[in-house]
Tab-separated table of C-alpha atoms in Angstrom:
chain	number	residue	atom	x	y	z
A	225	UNK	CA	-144.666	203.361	-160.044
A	226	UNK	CA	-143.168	201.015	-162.261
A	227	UNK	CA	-139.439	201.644	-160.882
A	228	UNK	CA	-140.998	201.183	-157.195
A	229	UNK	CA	-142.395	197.589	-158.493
A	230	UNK	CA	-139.174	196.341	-159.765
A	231	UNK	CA	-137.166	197.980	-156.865
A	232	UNK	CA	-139.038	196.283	-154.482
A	233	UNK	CA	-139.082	192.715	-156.700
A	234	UNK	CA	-135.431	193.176	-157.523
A	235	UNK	CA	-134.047	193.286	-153.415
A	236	UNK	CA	-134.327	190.255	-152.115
A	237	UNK	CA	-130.449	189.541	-151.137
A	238	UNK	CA	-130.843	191.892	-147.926
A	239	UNK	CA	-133.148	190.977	-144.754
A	240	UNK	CA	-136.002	193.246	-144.572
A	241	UNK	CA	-134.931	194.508	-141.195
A	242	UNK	CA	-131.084	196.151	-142.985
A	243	UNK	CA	-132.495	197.548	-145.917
A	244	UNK	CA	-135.557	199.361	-144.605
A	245	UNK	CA	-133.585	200.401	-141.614
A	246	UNK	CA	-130.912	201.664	-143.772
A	247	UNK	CA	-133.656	203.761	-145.839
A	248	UNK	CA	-135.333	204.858	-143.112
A	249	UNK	CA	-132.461	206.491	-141.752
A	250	UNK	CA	-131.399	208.277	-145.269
A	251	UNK	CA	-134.919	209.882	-145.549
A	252	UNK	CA	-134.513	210.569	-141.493
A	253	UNK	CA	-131.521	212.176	-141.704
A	254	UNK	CA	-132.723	214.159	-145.028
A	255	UNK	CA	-135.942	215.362	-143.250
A	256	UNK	CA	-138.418	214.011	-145.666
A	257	UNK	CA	-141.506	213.488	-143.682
A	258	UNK	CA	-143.233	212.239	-146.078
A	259	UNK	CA	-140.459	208.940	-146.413
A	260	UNK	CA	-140.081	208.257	-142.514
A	261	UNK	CA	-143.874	208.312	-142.714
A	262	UNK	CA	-144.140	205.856	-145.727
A	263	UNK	CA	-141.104	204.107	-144.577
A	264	UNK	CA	-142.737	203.440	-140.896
A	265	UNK	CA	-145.481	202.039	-142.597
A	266	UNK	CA	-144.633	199.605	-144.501
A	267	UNK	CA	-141.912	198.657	-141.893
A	268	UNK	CA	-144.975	197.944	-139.358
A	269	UNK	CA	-147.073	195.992	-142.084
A	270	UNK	CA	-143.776	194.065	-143.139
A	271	UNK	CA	-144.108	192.851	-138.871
A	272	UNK	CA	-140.993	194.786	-138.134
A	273	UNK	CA	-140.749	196.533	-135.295
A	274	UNK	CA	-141.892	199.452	-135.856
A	275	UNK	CA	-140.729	201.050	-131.550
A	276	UNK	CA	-137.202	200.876	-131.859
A	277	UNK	CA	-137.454	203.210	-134.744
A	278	UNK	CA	-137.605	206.024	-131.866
A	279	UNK	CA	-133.690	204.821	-130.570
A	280	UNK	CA	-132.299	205.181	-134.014
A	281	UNK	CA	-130.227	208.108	-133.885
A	282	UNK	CA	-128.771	205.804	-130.967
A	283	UNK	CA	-127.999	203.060	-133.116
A	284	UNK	CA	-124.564	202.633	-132.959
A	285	UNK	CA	-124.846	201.930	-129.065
A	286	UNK	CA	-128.044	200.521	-128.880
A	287	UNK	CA	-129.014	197.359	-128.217
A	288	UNK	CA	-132.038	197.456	-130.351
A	289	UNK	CA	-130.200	196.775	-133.530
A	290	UNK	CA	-128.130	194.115	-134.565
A	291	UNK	CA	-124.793	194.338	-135.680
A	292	UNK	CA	-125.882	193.909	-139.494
A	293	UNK	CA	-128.298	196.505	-139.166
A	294	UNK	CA	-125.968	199.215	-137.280
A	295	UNK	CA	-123.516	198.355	-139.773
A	296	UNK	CA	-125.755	199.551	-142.702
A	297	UNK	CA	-127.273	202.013	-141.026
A	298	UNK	CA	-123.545	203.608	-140.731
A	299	UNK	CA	-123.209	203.082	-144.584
A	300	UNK	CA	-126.752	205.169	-144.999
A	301	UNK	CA	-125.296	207.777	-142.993
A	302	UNK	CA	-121.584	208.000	-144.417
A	303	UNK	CA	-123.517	207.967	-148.021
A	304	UNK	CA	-125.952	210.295	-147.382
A	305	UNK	CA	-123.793	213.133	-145.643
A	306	UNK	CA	-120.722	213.095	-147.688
A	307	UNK	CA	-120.479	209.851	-149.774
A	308	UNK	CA	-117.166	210.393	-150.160
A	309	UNK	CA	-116.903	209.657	-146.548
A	310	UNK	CA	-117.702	205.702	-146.923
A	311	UNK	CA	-114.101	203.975	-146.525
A	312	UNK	CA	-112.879	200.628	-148.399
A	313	UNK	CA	-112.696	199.309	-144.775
A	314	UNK	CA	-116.701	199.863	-144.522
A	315	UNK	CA	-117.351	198.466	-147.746
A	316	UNK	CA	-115.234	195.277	-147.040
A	317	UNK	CA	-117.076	194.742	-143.634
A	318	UNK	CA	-120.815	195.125	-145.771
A	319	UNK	CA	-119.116	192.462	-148.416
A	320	UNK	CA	-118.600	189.760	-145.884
A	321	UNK	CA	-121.638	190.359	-144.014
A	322	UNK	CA	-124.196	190.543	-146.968
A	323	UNK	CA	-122.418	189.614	-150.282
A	324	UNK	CA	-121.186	191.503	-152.964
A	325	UNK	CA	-125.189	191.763	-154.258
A	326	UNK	CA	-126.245	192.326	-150.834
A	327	UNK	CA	-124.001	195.456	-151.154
A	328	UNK	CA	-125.024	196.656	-154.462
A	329	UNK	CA	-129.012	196.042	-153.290
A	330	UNK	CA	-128.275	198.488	-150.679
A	331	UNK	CA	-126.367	200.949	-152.146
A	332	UNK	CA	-128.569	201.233	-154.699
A	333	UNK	CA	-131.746	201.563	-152.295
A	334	UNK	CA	-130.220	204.230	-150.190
A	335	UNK	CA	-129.790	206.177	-153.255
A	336	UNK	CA	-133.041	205.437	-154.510
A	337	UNK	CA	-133.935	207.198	-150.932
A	338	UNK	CA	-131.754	209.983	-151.347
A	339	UNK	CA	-133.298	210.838	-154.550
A	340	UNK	CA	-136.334	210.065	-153.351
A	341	UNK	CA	-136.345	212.264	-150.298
A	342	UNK	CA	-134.498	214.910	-151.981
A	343	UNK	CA	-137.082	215.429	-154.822
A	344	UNK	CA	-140.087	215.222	-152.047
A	345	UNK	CA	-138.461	217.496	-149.720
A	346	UNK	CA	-137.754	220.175	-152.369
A	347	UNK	CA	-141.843	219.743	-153.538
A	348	UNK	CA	-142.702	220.183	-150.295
A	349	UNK	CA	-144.376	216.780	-149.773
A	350	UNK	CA	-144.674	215.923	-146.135
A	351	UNK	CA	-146.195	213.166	-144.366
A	352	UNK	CA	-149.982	211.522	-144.921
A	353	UNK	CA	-151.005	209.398	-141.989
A	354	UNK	CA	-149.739	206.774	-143.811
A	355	UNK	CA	-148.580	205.232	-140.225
A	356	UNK	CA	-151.517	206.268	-138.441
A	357	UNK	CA	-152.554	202.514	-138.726
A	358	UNK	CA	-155.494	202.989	-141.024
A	359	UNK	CA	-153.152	202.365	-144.205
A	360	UNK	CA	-153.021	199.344	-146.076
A	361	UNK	CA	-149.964	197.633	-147.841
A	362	UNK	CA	-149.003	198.868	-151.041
A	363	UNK	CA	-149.517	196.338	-153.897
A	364	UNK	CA	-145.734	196.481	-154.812
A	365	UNK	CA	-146.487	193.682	-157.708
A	366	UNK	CA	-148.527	195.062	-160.503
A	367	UNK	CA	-149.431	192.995	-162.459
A	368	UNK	CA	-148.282	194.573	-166.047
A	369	UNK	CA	-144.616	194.700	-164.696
A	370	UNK	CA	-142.751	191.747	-166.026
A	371	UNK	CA	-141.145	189.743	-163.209
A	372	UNK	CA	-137.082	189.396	-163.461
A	373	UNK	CA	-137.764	185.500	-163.902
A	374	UNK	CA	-140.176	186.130	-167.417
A	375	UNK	CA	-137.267	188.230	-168.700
């Protein structure tokens, strides 16, 4: 739980929309139920839009997503099949549309995922209703985990 608190505090370089796209599509493509479940959720409570998620495996060609987002969700897919796959000329194209720690925020979250989904997957863990609409947000800040700023 920890690690999820200072995940969540530490990505704040990417919009919303790119990085839970971008894991939502690793935990997709991975089959974890359990994650595209979790991962709808808190993409509807965050006041994303929550619809298009049923057009994603058109993403590339969709008019849906924006080019930022298409472009990251091709770096969750390139990563999570073979990540040997992802090019220089891909990682260039992320660096001068998020940053160099826009980059390293969401390469590190789509592995996060892909361990993530991995482990649940293997544990069997499958979905919970979390995105039935009767969850509520997950309180991300506990309070015994020392902010980045108090360190």
């Amino acid at each position: 739980m920890v690690h999820e608190a200072l995940l969540q505090r530490a990505s704040r370089k990417l919009p919303p929309s790119v990085r839970e796209l971008a894991v939502f599509w690793t935990a997709r493509s991975i089959g974890c139920s359990w994650c595209v479940d979790f991962g709808a959720m808190l993409q509807r409570l965050d006041g994303l839009d929550v619809d298009r998620l049923t057009d994603i495996d058109n993403y590339a060609t969709s008019s849906k997503f924006s080019d930022d987002e298409r472009a990251a969700i091709a770096y969750a897919e390139a990563m999570t099949a073979d990540p040997h796959s992802v090019t220089d000329e891909q990682v260039a194209d992320l660096r001068a549309r998020f940053g160099e720690a826009g980059v390293i925020e969401l390469t590190y979250q789509i592995g996060v995922e892909n361990m993530r989904a991995r482990m649940n997957s293997a544990l069997g863990i499958t979905e919970q209703g979390f995105n039935s609409g009767d969850a509520c947000r997950v309180p991300w800040a506990a309070p015994d985990v020392p902010s980045a700023e108090s360190r």
